[in-house]
Amino acid sequence: MTSHHHRPESDIALRVKAIESLLVEKGIVDPAALDAIIDTYENKVGPHIGAQIVAKAWIESEFKQRLLTDGTRAISELGLTGFSSEHMVVVENTSEVHNLIVCTLCSCYPWAILGLPPTWYKSFSYRSRAVIEPRQVLQEFGLAIPEQVEVRVWDSNADLRYLVLPERPAGTENLSEADLAALVTRNAMIGTAKVQPPIVSAAA
Amino acid sequence: MNGPHDLGGMHGMGPIPIEENEPVFHSEWEAKVFAMSFATFINYFPVDETRHASEQMPPGDYLSSSYYERWLYALELLLSKHSLVTPAEIEARITEFRNQN
């Protein structure tokens, strides 16, 4: 196989089109099934699912305990288990510990709970650096972790995926579960951001 | 296997490429590679085989390819290995498409 370096996009697109036409012609894939897969990952599965899990854990302490003890089981209670998220470990951020998730070998990620990973998660720089200089990596995301806070890095693998339970921001005591979920971002559940408090409008 | 995919701790990879409001797929071909891989690893070979296949990419190619280019490499390798589509069929179809234009 020739080098892929700087292969023009149009060549790749043509190659993919050729493979698709062969797979369809041979009846190996159904075009409608391909469209459904793309639609699922573009529009249905995404961080809003993980955000529901986080908000529930913030509101219900018993659920939170179950989630931290056996993430797989607690997530399946909610019916949110899915492909590529069969075995889950949930790690909690506190004032003393900040957790960060990576997959150094591949880009393993809980698809059913966060959707497909962003480019930075799949990048060679994140995969190589998160395990040796996590604080510098977090700085690039604008997140400064104080020296006294321990940083724990979790390296995912083919069979086990992680999710960060971020800290609940101050000033959210009266928010509903749905309003809380709306605050939770993808990066906060990977550990490259904190959940920000809601923006309070001055004109009430 | 200790290959180029074993990136943990490697130096020299530069800053993290952070993209605001990133789309799920950056082009139609990326979406199609994902969907064809997904459809085949559900029905013909397990996802672990896809991962293993992408790790067989020559190191120079691995390190200079994008994520979905590595998926494409794995897809072609597995389609051939499982006798679903041969490399010759792919090349012939590409030539056919080029000649239509």
PDB file of C-alpha atoms in Angstrom:
ATOM      1  CA  MET A   1       0.000   0.000   0.000  1.00  0.00           C
ATOM      2  CA  THR A   2       1.293   3.434  -0.864  1.00  0.00           C
ATOM      3  CA  SER A   3       1.843   6.102   1.766  1.00  0.00           C
ATOM      4  CA  HIS A   4      -1.276   7.893   2.915  1.00  0.00           C
ATOM      5  CA  HIS A   5       0.670  11.048   3.592  1.00  0.00           C
ATOM      6  CA  HIS A   6      -0.984  14.081   2.043  1.00  0.00           C
ATOM      7  CA  ARG A   7      -3.279  11.926  -0.050  1.00  0.00           C
ATOM      8  CA  PRO A   8      -5.738  14.323  -1.675  1.00  0.00           C
ATOM      9  CA  GLU A   9      -9.205  14.318  -0.123  1.00  0.00           C
ATOM     10  CA  SER A  10     -10.786  13.782  -3.534  1.00  0.00           C
ATOM     11  CA  ASP A  11      -8.808  10.538  -3.984  1.00  0.00           C
ATOM     12  CA  ILE A  12      -9.936   9.254  -0.615  1.00  0.00           C
ATOM     13  CA  ALA A  13     -13.541  10.222  -1.309  1.00  0.00           C
ATOM     14  CA  LEU A  14     -13.449   8.359  -4.631  1.00  0.00           C
ATOM     15  CA  ARG A  15     -11.907   5.294  -3.003  1.00  0.00           C
ATOM     16  CA  VAL A  16     -14.618   5.272  -0.326  1.00  0.00           C
ATOM     17  CA  LYS A  17     -17.307   5.680  -2.978  1.00  0.00           C
ATOM     18  CA  ALA A  18     -15.858   2.691  -4.873  1.00  0.00           C
ATOM     19  CA  ILE A  19     -15.869   0.502  -1.753  1.00  0.00           C
ATOM     20  CA  GLU A  20     -19.411   1.564  -0.901  1.00  0.00           C
ATOM     21  CA  SER A  21     -20.672   0.730  -4.392  1.00  0.00           C
ATOM     22  CA  LEU A  22     -19.067  -2.736  -4.199  1.00  0.00           C
ATOM     23  CA  LEU A  23     -20.482  -3.458  -0.748  1.00  0.00           C
ATOM     24  CA  VAL A  24     -23.955  -2.392  -1.815  1.00  0.00           C
ATOM     25  CA  GLU A  25     -23.768  -4.281  -5.117  1.00  0.00           C
ATOM     26  CA  LYS A  26     -22.741  -7.487  -3.311  1.00  0.00           C
ATOM     27  CA  GLY A  27     -25.505  -7.044  -0.771  1.00  0.00           C
ATOM     28  CA  ILE A  28     -23.005  -6.810   2.108  1.00  0.00           C
ATOM     29  CA  VAL A  29     -24.383  -3.495   3.331  1.00  0.00           C
ATOM     30  CA  ASP A  30     -27.756  -1.865   2.864  1.00  0.00           C
ATOM     31  CA  PRO A  31     -27.580   1.859   1.941  1.00  0.00           C
ATOM     32  CA  ALA A  32     -30.482   2.609   4.296  1.00  0.00           C
ATOM     33  CA  ALA A  33     -28.576   0.961   7.134  1.00  0.00           C
ATOM     34  CA  LEU A  34     -25.556   3.161   6.414  1.00  0.00           C
ATOM     35  CA  ASP A  35     -27.739   6.272   6.546  1.00  0.00           C
ATOM     36  CA  ALA A  36     -29.287   5.094   9.819  1.00  0.00           C
ATOM     37  CA  ILE A  37     -25.859   4.548  11.400  1.00  0.00           C
ATOM     38  CA  ILE A  38     -24.716   8.033  10.362  1.00  0.00           C
ATOM     39  CA  ASP A  39     -27.956   9.584  11.620  1.00  0.00           C
ATOM     40  CA  THR A  40     -27.612   7.816  14.974  1.00  0.00           C
ATOM     41  CA  TYR A  41     -24.133   9.151  15.617  1.00  0.00           C
ATOM     42  CA  GLU A  42     -24.766  12.623  14.159  1.00  0.00           C
ATOM     43  CA  ASN A  43     -28.130  13.255  15.789  1.00  0.00           C
ATOM     44  CA  LYS A  44     -29.141  10.762  18.464  1.00  0.00           C
ATOM     45  CA  VAL A  45     -26.195   9.611  20.535  1.00  0.00           C
ATOM     46  CA  GLY A  46     -24.103  12.281  22.220  1.00  0.00           C
ATOM     47  CA  PRO A  47     -22.971  13.925  25.460  1.00  0.00           C
ATOM     48  CA  HIS A  48     -26.581  14.725  26.429  1.00  0.00           C
ATOM     49  CA  ILE A  49     -26.853  11.062  27.467  1.00  0.00           C
ATOM     50  CA  GLY A  50     -23.857  11.243  29.803  1.00  0.00           C
ATOM     51  CA  ALA A  51     -25.206  14.550  31.128  1.00  0.00           C
ATOM     52  CA  GLN A  52     -28.411  12.797  32.243  1.00  0.00           C
ATOM     53  CA  ILE A  53     -26.347  10.295  34.225  1.00  0.00           C
ATOM     54  CA  VAL A  54     -24.317  13.064  35.878  1.00  0.00           C
ATOM     55  CA  ALA A  55     -27.387  15.154  36.783  1.00  0.00           C
ATOM     56  CA  LYS A  56     -29.104  12.146  38.310  1.00  0.00           C
ATOM     57  CA  ALA A  57     -26.017  11.372  40.395  1.00  0.00           C
ATOM     58  CA  TRP A  58     -25.916  14.986  41.643  1.00  0.00           C
ATOM     59  CA  ILE A  59     -29.555  14.813  42.730  1.00  0.00           C
ATOM     60  CA  GLU A  60     -29.801  11.271  44.082  1.00  0.00           C
ATOM     61  CA  SER A  61     -27.005  10.321  46.458  1.00  0.00           C
ATOM     62  CA  GLU A  62     -27.967   6.650  46.444  1.00  0.00           C
ATOM     63  CA  PHE A  63     -27.761   6.512  42.669  1.00  0.00           C
ATOM     64  CA  LYS A  64     -24.397   8.273  42.856  1.00  0.00           C
ATOM     65  CA  GLN A  65     -23.077   5.618  45.243  1.00  0.00           C
ATOM     66  CA  ARG A  66     -24.264   2.851  42.945  1.00  0.00           C
ATOM     67  CA  LEU A  67     -22.729   4.648  39.955  1.00  0.00           C
ATOM     68  CA  LEU A  68     -19.332   4.949  41.619  1.00  0.00           C
ATOM     69  CA  THR A  69     -19.434   1.380  42.956  1.00  0.00           C
ATOM     70  CA  ASP A  70     -20.554  -0.323  39.741  1.00  0.00           C
ATOM     71  CA  GLY A  71     -20.872   2.066  36.831  1.00  0.00           C
ATOM     72  CA  THR A  72     -21.933  -0.612  34.373  1.00  0.00           C
ATOM     73  CA  ARG A  73     -24.864  -1.718  36.508  1.00  0.00           C
ATOM     74  CA  ALA A  74     -26.025   1.780  37.500  1.00  0.00           C
ATOM     75  CA  ILE A  75     -25.976   2.968  33.866  1.00  0.00           C
ATOM     76  CA  SER A  76     -27.908  -0.090  32.747  1.00  0.00           C
ATOM     77  CA  GLU A  77     -30.532   0.727  35.428  1.00  0.00           C
ATOM     78  CA  LEU A  78     -31.238   3.838  33.346  1.00  0.00           C
ATOM     79  CA  GLY A  79     -31.347   1.820  30.145  1.00  0.00           C
ATOM     80  CA  LEU A  80     -28.449   3.847  28.753  1.00  0.00           C
ATOM     81  CA  THR A  81     -25.969   1.046  28.122  1.00  0.00           C
ATOM     82  CA  GLY A  82     -25.037   0.627  24.494  1.00  0.00           C
ATOM     83  CA  PHE A  83     -22.435  -0.302  21.943  1.00  0.00           C
ATOM     84  CA  SER A  84     -18.895   0.441  23.035  1.00  0.00           C
ATOM     85  CA  SER A  85     -19.990   1.273  26.593  1.00  0.00           C
ATOM     86  CA  GLU A  86     -20.622  -2.233  27.904  1.00  0.00           C
ATOM     87  CA  HIS A  87     -18.188  -1.959  30.831  1.00  0.00           C
ATOM     88  CA  MET A  88     -18.059   1.405  32.540  1.00  0.00           C
ATOM     89  CA  VAL A  89     -16.103   2.817  35.451  1.00  0.00           C
ATOM     90  CA  VAL A  90     -17.182   6.222  36.750  1.00  0.00           C
ATOM     91  CA  VAL A  91     -14.601   8.339  38.588  1.00  0.00           C
ATOM     92  CA  GLU A  92     -15.544  11.308  40.745  1.00  0.00           C
ATOM     93  CA  ASN A  93     -13.897  14.735  40.678  1.00  0.00           C
ATOM     94  CA  THR A  94     -13.661  16.382  44.093  1.00  0.00           C
ATOM     95  CA  SER A  95     -11.829  19.332  45.631  1.00  0.00           C
ATOM     96  CA  GLU A  96      -8.889  16.944  46.162  1.00  0.00           C
ATOM     97  CA  VAL A  97      -8.850  14.813  43.011  1.00  0.00           C
ATOM     98  CA  HIS A  98      -9.161  15.688  39.338  1.00  0.00           C
ATOM     99  CA  ASN A  99      -9.671  12.769  36.931  1.00  0.00           C
ATOM    100  CA  LEU A 100      -8.744  12.743  33.257  1.00  0.00           C
ATOM    101  CA  ILE A 101      -9.574  10.080  30.669  1.00  0.00           C
ATOM    102  CA  VAL A 102      -7.492   9.066  27.674  1.00  0.00           C
ATOM    103  CA  CYS A 103      -6.959   6.042  25.456  1.00  0.00           C
ATOM    104  CA  THR A 104      -3.264   5.893  24.604  1.00  0.00           C
ATOM    105  CA  LEU A 105      -3.459   2.797  22.375  1.00  0.00           C
ATOM    106  CA  CYS A 106      -6.471   3.656  20.280  1.00  0.00           C
ATOM    107  CA  SER A 107      -9.279   6.113  20.933  1.00  0.00           C
ATOM    108  CA  CYS A 108     -11.544   3.960  23.099  1.00  0.00           C
ATOM    109  CA  TYR A 109     -14.432   6.071  24.319  1.00  0.00           C
ATOM    110  CA  PRO A 110     -17.937   5.388  25.665  1.00  0.00           C
ATOM    111  CA  TRP A 111     -19.797   5.949  22.396  1.00  0.00           C
ATOM    112  CA  ALA A 112     -23.257   5.163  23.773  1.00  0.00           C
ATOM    113  CA  ILE A 113     -22.817   7.733  26.528  1.00  0.00           C
ATOM    114  CA  LEU A 114     -20.789  10.529  24.914  1.00  0.00           C
ATOM    115  CA  GLY A 115     -21.180   9.908  21.173  1.00  0.00           C
ATOM    116  CA  LEU A 116     -18.101   9.682  18.947  1.00  0.00           C
ATOM    117  CA  PRO A 117     -14.925  11.273  20.321  1.00  0.00           C
ATOM    118  CA  PRO A 118     -13.715  14.705  19.177  1.00  0.00           C
ATOM    119  CA  THR A 119     -10.579  15.013  17.046  1.00  0.00           C
ATOM    120  CA  TRP A 120      -8.442  16.158  19.973  1.00  0.00           C
ATOM    121  CA  TYR A 121      -9.259  12.965  21.922  1.00  0.00           C
ATOM    122  CA  LYS A 122      -8.149  10.900  18.917  1.00  0.00           C
ATOM    123  CA  SER A 123      -5.031  13.021  18.277  1.00  0.00           C
ATOM    124  CA  PHE A 124      -1.526  11.650  18.723  1.00  0.00           C
ATOM    125  CA  SER A 125      -0.655  14.618  20.952  1.00  0.00           C
ATOM    126  CA  TYR A 126      -3.467  13.946  23.447  1.00  0.00           C
ATOM    127  CA  ARG A 127      -2.872  10.190  23.422  1.00  0.00           C
ATOM    128  CA  SER A 128       0.884  10.577  23.990  1.00  0.00           C
ATOM    129  CA  ARG A 129       0.923  13.500  26.405  1.00  0.00           C
ATOM    130  CA  ALA A 130      -2.068  12.967  28.717  1.00  0.00           C
ATOM    131  CA  VAL A 131      -0.200  10.246  30.612  1.00  0.00           C
ATOM    132  CA  ILE A 132       3.100  12.092  31.090  1.00  0.00           C
ATOM    133  CA  GLU A 133       2.133  15.742  31.432  1.00  0.00           C
ATOM    134  CA  PRO A 134      -1.574  15.903  32.223  1.00  0.00           C
ATOM    135  CA  ARG A 135      -1.351  19.312  33.921  1.00  0.00           C
ATOM    136  CA  GLN A 136       0.224  20.902  30.829  1.00  0.00           C
ATOM    137  CA  VAL A 137      -2.383  19.223  28.637  1.00  0.00           C
ATOM    138  CA  LEU A 138      -5.155  20.612  30.846  1.00  0.00           C
ATOM    139  CA  GLN A 139      -3.566  24.070  30.611  1.00  0.00           C
ATOM    140  CA  GLU A 140      -4.088  23.901  26.840  1.00  0.00           C
ATOM    141  CA  PHE A 141      -7.800  23.467  27.564  1.00  0.00           C
ATOM    142  CA  GLY A 142      -7.642  26.535  29.820  1.00  0.00           C
ATOM    143  CA  LEU A 143      -7.878  24.446  32.966  1.00  0.00           C
ATOM    144  CA  ALA A 144      -5.316  25.146  35.694  1.00  0.00           C
ATOM    145  CA  ILE A 145      -5.334  22.454  38.372  1.00  0.00           C
ATOM    146  CA  PRO A 146      -3.860  23.688  41.692  1.00  0.00           C
ATOM    147  CA  GLU A 147      -0.700  21.878  42.850  1.00  0.00           C
ATOM    148  CA  GLN A 148      -2.439  20.446  45.926  1.00  0.00           C
ATOM    149  CA  VAL A 149      -5.075  18.734  43.795  1.00  0.00           C
ATOM    150  CA  GLU A 150      -4.092  15.238  42.716  1.00  0.00           C
ATOM    151  CA  VAL A 151      -4.495  14.493  38.996  1.00  0.00           C
ATOM    152  CA  ARG A 152      -5.431  10.909  38.139  1.00  0.00           C
ATOM    153  CA  VAL A 153      -5.242   9.766  34.521  1.00  0.00           C
ATOM    154  CA  TRP A 154      -7.257   6.744  33.405  1.00  0.00           C
ATOM    155  CA  ASP A 155      -6.155   4.887  30.285  1.00  0.00           C
ATOM    156  CA  SER A 156      -9.175   3.280  28.600  1.00  0.00           C
ATOM    157  CA  ASN A 157      -8.993   0.040  26.687  1.00  0.00           C
ATOM    158  CA  ALA A 158     -11.014  -2.102  24.353  1.00  0.00           C
ATOM    159  CA  ASP A 159     -13.089  -3.614  27.143  1.00  0.00           C
ATOM    160  CA  LEU A 160     -13.305  -0.877  29.758  1.00  0.00           C
ATOM    161  CA  ARG A 161     -14.401   2.730  29.335  1.00  0.00           C
ATOM    162  CA  TYR A 162     -14.385   5.585  31.836  1.00  0.00           C
ATOM    163  CA  LEU A 163     -16.632   8.531  32.587  1.00  0.00           C
ATOM    164  CA  VAL A 164     -15.796  11.465  34.875  1.00  0.00           C
ATOM    165  CA  LEU A 165     -18.447  12.527  37.355  1.00  0.00           C
ATOM    166  CA  PRO A 166     -17.657  16.253  37.494  1.00  0.00           C
ATOM    167  CA  GLU A 167     -18.121  18.450  40.554  1.00  0.00           C
ATOM    168  CA  ARG A 168     -21.522  20.062  40.829  1.00  0.00           C
ATOM    169  CA  PRO A 169     -21.035  23.818  40.582  1.00  0.00           C
ATOM    170  CA  ALA A 170     -22.030  26.098  43.442  1.00  0.00           C
ATOM    171  CA  GLY A 171     -25.297  27.980  43.111  1.00  0.00           C
ATOM    172  CA  THR A 172     -27.171  25.108  41.473  1.00  0.00           C
ATOM    173  CA  GLU A 173     -29.045  23.896  44.563  1.00  0.00           C
ATOM    174  CA  ASN A 174     -32.449  24.849  43.188  1.00  0.00           C
ATOM    175  CA  LEU A 175     -32.011  23.577  39.654  1.00  0.00           C
ATOM    176  CA  SER A 176     -34.054  20.682  38.283  1.00  0.00           C
ATOM    177  CA  GLU A 177     -32.391  17.526  37.016  1.00  0.00           C
ATOM    178  CA  ALA A 178     -32.989  18.642  33.403  1.00  0.00           C
ATOM    179  CA  ASP A 179     -31.514  22.105  34.066  1.00  0.00           C
ATOM    180  CA  LEU A 180     -28.496  20.518  35.725  1.00  0.00           C
ATOM    181  CA  ALA A 181     -28.009  18.153  32.791  1.00  0.00           C
ATOM    182  CA  ALA A 182     -27.982  21.150  30.448  1.00  0.00           C
ATOM    183  CA  LEU A 183     -24.889  22.489  32.246  1.00  0.00           C
ATOM    184  CA  VAL A 184     -22.826  19.307  31.808  1.00  0.00           C
ATOM    185  CA  THR A 185     -20.458  19.334  28.827  1.00  0.00           C
ATOM    186  CA  ARG A 186     -18.654  16.568  27.008  1.00  0.00           C
ATOM    187  CA  ASN A 187     -15.245  17.872  28.092  1.00  0.00           C
ATOM    188  CA  ALA A 188     -16.347  17.931  31.742  1.00  0.00           C
ATOM    189  CA  MET A 189     -17.137  14.206  31.475  1.00  0.00           C
ATOM    190  CA  ILE A 190     -13.683  13.473  30.015  1.00  0.00           C
ATOM    191  CA  GLY A 191     -11.960  15.698  32.544  1.00  0.00           C
ATOM    192  CA  THR A 192     -10.678  18.491  30.275  1.00  0.00           C
ATOM    193  CA  ALA A 193     -13.153  21.033  31.679  1.00  0.00           C
ATOM    194  CA  LYS A 194     -15.156  21.790  34.802  1.00  0.00           C
ATOM    195  CA  VAL A 195     -18.899  22.296  34.786  1.00  0.00           C
ATOM    196  CA  GLN A 196     -19.573  26.034  34.891  1.00  0.00           C
ATOM    197  CA  PRO A 197     -22.345  27.522  37.034  1.00  0.00           C
ATOM    198  CA  PRO A 198     -25.386  28.808  35.127  1.00  0.00           C
ATOM    199  CA  ILE A 199     -25.198  32.331  33.753  1.00  0.00           C
ATOM    200  CA  VAL A 200     -27.567  34.411  35.830  1.00  0.00           C
ATOM    201  CA  SER A 201     -29.298  37.106  33.858  1.00  0.00           C
ATOM    202  CA  ALA A 202     -29.069  40.522  35.503  1.00  0.00           C
ATOM    203  CA  ALA A 203     -32.502  41.498  34.219  1.00  0.00           C
ATOM    204  CA  ALA A 204     -34.687  39.104  36.152  1.00  0.00           C
TER     205      ALA A 204
ATOM    206  CA  MET B   1       2.323  -5.691  20.085  1.00  0.00           C
ATOM    207  CA  ASN B   2       4.592  -2.694  20.483  1.00  0.00           C
ATOM    208  CA  GLY B   3       3.756  -0.642  17.425  1.00  0.00           C
ATOM    209  CA  PRO B   4       3.237   2.997  16.544  1.00  0.00           C
ATOM    210  CA  HIS B   5      -0.225   2.886  18.141  1.00  0.00           C
ATOM    211  CA  ASP B   6       1.437   2.530  21.577  1.00  0.00           C
ATOM    212  CA  LEU B   7       1.621   6.297  21.931  1.00  0.00           C
ATOM    213  CA  GLY B   8       1.484   6.747  25.695  1.00  0.00           C
ATOM    214  CA  GLY B   9       4.452   8.848  26.823  1.00  0.00           C
ATOM    215  CA  MET B  10       5.832   9.509  23.330  1.00  0.00           C
ATOM    216  CA  HIS B  11       7.433  12.940  22.958  1.00  0.00           C
ATOM    217  CA  GLY B  12       7.237  15.476  20.171  1.00  0.00           C
ATOM    218  CA  MET B  13       3.570  15.292  19.213  1.00  0.00           C
ATOM    219  CA  GLY B  14       2.942  19.011  19.708  1.00  0.00           C
ATOM    220  CA  PRO B  15      -0.061  20.919  21.017  1.00  0.00           C
ATOM    221  CA  ILE B  16      -3.550  19.423  21.332  1.00  0.00           C
ATOM    222  CA  PRO B  17      -5.653  20.251  18.234  1.00  0.00           C
ATOM    223  CA  ILE B  18      -8.758  21.703  19.878  1.00  0.00           C
ATOM    224  CA  GLU B  19     -11.588  22.573  17.492  1.00  0.00           C
ATOM    225  CA  GLU B  20     -14.594  24.543  18.735  1.00  0.00           C
ATOM    226  CA  ASN B  21     -18.059  23.315  17.731  1.00  0.00           C
ATOM    227  CA  GLU B  22     -16.597  20.388  15.891  1.00  0.00           C
ATOM    228  CA  PRO B  23     -18.931  18.389  13.625  1.00  0.00           C
ATOM    229  CA  VAL B  24     -19.246  14.628  14.247  1.00  0.00           C
ATOM    230  CA  PHE B  25     -17.796  13.943  10.790  1.00  0.00           C
ATOM    231  CA  HIS B  26     -15.679  16.396   8.799  1.00  0.00           C
ATOM    232  CA  SER B  27     -16.681  15.071   5.383  1.00  0.00           C
ATOM    233  CA  GLU B  28     -19.081  12.675   3.760  1.00  0.00           C
ATOM    234  CA  TRP B  29     -16.331  10.098   3.209  1.00  0.00           C
ATOM    235  CA  GLU B  30     -15.532  10.029   6.944  1.00  0.00           C
ATOM    236  CA  ALA B  31     -19.187   9.343   7.720  1.00  0.00           C
ATOM    237  CA  LYS B  32     -19.302   6.607   5.084  1.00  0.00           C
ATOM    238  CA  VAL B  33     -16.109   4.938   6.329  1.00  0.00           C
ATOM    239  CA  PHE B  34     -17.532   4.950   9.833  1.00  0.00           C
ATOM    240  CA  ALA B  35     -20.904   3.567   8.713  1.00  0.00           C
ATOM    241  CA  MET B  36     -19.426   0.847   6.471  1.00  0.00           C
ATOM    242  CA  SER B  37     -17.056  -0.223   9.234  1.00  0.00           C
ATOM    243  CA  PHE B  38     -19.857  -0.229  11.780  1.00  0.00           C
ATOM    244  CA  ALA B  39     -22.165  -2.207   9.511  1.00  0.00           C
ATOM    245  CA  THR B  40     -19.489  -4.787   8.759  1.00  0.00           C
ATOM    246  CA  PHE B  41     -18.198  -5.158  12.289  1.00  0.00           C
ATOM    247  CA  ILE B  42     -21.696  -5.745  13.500  1.00  0.00           C
ATOM    248  CA  ASN B  43     -22.338  -8.456  10.906  1.00  0.00           C
ATOM    249  CA  TYR B  44     -19.058  -9.868   9.622  1.00  0.00           C
ATOM    250  CA  PHE B  45     -16.165  -9.344  12.016  1.00  0.00           C
ATOM    251  CA  PRO B  46     -15.860  -8.063  15.577  1.00  0.00           C
ATOM    252  CA  VAL B  47     -14.808  -4.502  16.336  1.00  0.00           C
ATOM    253  CA  ASP B  48     -11.627  -5.777  17.987  1.00  0.00           C
ATOM    254  CA  GLU B  49     -10.526  -7.079  14.631  1.00  0.00           C
ATOM    255  CA  THR B  50     -10.920  -3.579  13.181  1.00  0.00           C
ATOM    256  CA  ARG B  51      -8.685  -2.177  15.892  1.00  0.00           C
ATOM    257  CA  HIS B  52      -6.113  -4.917  15.344  1.00  0.00           C
ATOM    258  CA  ALA B  53      -6.206  -4.287  11.593  1.00  0.00           C
ATOM    259  CA  SER B  54      -5.509  -0.568  12.001  1.00  0.00           C
ATOM    260  CA  GLU B  55      -2.507  -1.462  14.179  1.00  0.00           C
ATOM    261  CA  GLN B  56      -1.040  -3.433  11.272  1.00  0.00           C
ATOM    262  CA  MET B  57      -0.611  -0.261   9.274  1.00  0.00           C
ATOM    263  CA  PRO B  58       3.100   0.407   8.570  1.00  0.00           C
ATOM    264  CA  PRO B  59       4.421   2.826  11.249  1.00  0.00           C
ATOM    265  CA  GLY B  60       5.171   5.653   8.822  1.00  0.00           C
ATOM    266  CA  ASP B  61       1.670   5.468   7.376  1.00  0.00           C
ATOM    267  CA  TYR B  62       0.055   5.136  10.800  1.00  0.00           C
ATOM    268  CA  LEU B  63       1.746   8.275  12.068  1.00  0.00           C
ATOM    269  CA  SER B  64       0.907  10.337   8.983  1.00  0.00           C
ATOM    270  CA  SER B  65      -2.733   9.291   8.590  1.00  0.00           C
ATOM    271  CA  SER B  66      -5.873  10.773  10.017  1.00  0.00           C
ATOM    272  CA  TYR B  67      -8.201   8.764  12.246  1.00  0.00           C
ATOM    273  CA  TYR B  68     -10.614   7.824   9.497  1.00  0.00           C
ATOM    274  CA  GLU B  69      -7.797   7.099   7.029  1.00  0.00           C
ATOM    275  CA  ARG B  70      -6.679   4.453   9.535  1.00  0.00           C
ATOM    276  CA  TRP B  71     -10.246   3.145   9.696  1.00  0.00           C
ATOM    277  CA  LEU B  72     -10.311   2.995   5.902  1.00  0.00           C
ATOM    278  CA  TYR B  73      -7.062   1.016   5.897  1.00  0.00           C
ATOM    279  CA  ALA B  74      -8.536  -1.431   8.434  1.00  0.00           C
ATOM    280  CA  LEU B  75     -11.786  -1.736   6.491  1.00  0.00           C
ATOM    281  CA  GLU B  76     -10.001  -2.567   3.236  1.00  0.00           C
ATOM    282  CA  LEU B  77      -7.741  -5.061   4.977  1.00  0.00           C
ATOM    283  CA  LEU B  78     -10.653  -6.876   6.617  1.00  0.00           C
ATOM    284  CA  LEU B  79     -12.878  -6.859   3.535  1.00  0.00           C
ATOM    285  CA  SER B  80     -10.041  -8.562   1.696  1.00  0.00           C
ATOM    286  CA  LYS B  81      -9.145 -10.953   4.533  1.00  0.00           C
ATOM    287  CA  HIS B  82     -12.757 -12.084   4.861  1.00  0.00           C
ATOM    288  CA  SER B  83     -13.094 -12.463   1.071  1.00  0.00           C
ATOM    289  CA  LEU B  84     -15.858  -9.864   0.841  1.00  0.00           C
ATOM    290  CA  VAL B  85     -14.144  -7.415  -1.533  1.00  0.00           C
ATOM    291  CA  THR B  86     -10.690  -7.844  -3.070  1.00  0.00           C
ATOM    292  CA  PRO B  87      -8.134  -5.037  -3.520  1.00  0.00           C
ATOM    293  CA  ALA B  88      -8.308  -5.654  -7.293  1.00  0.00           C
ATOM    294  CA  GLU B  89     -12.070  -5.056  -7.289  1.00  0.00           C
ATOM    295  CA  ILE B  90     -11.586  -1.778  -5.454  1.00  0.00           C
ATOM    296  CA  GLU B  91      -8.900  -0.565  -7.874  1.00  0.00           C
ATOM    297  CA  ALA B  92     -11.022  -1.603 -10.865  1.00  0.00           C
ATOM    298  CA  ARG B  93     -14.052   0.272  -9.534  1.00  0.00           C
ATOM    299  CA  ILE B  94     -11.968   3.404  -8.890  1.00  0.00           C
ATOM    300  CA  THR B  95     -10.704   3.286 -12.492  1.00  0.00           C
ATOM    301  CA  GLU B  96     -14.262   2.808 -13.726  1.00  0.00           C
ATOM    302  CA  PHE B  97     -15.466   5.858 -11.753  1.00  0.00           C
ATOM    303  CA  ARG B  98     -12.541   7.963 -13.006  1.00  0.00           C
ATOM    304  CA  ASN B  99     -13.294   7.058 -16.599  1.00  0.00           C
ATOM    305  CA  GLN B 100     -16.901   8.130 -16.191  1.00  0.00           C
ATOM    306  CA  ASN B 101     -15.771  11.684 -15.472  1.00  0.00           C
TER     307      ASN B 101
END
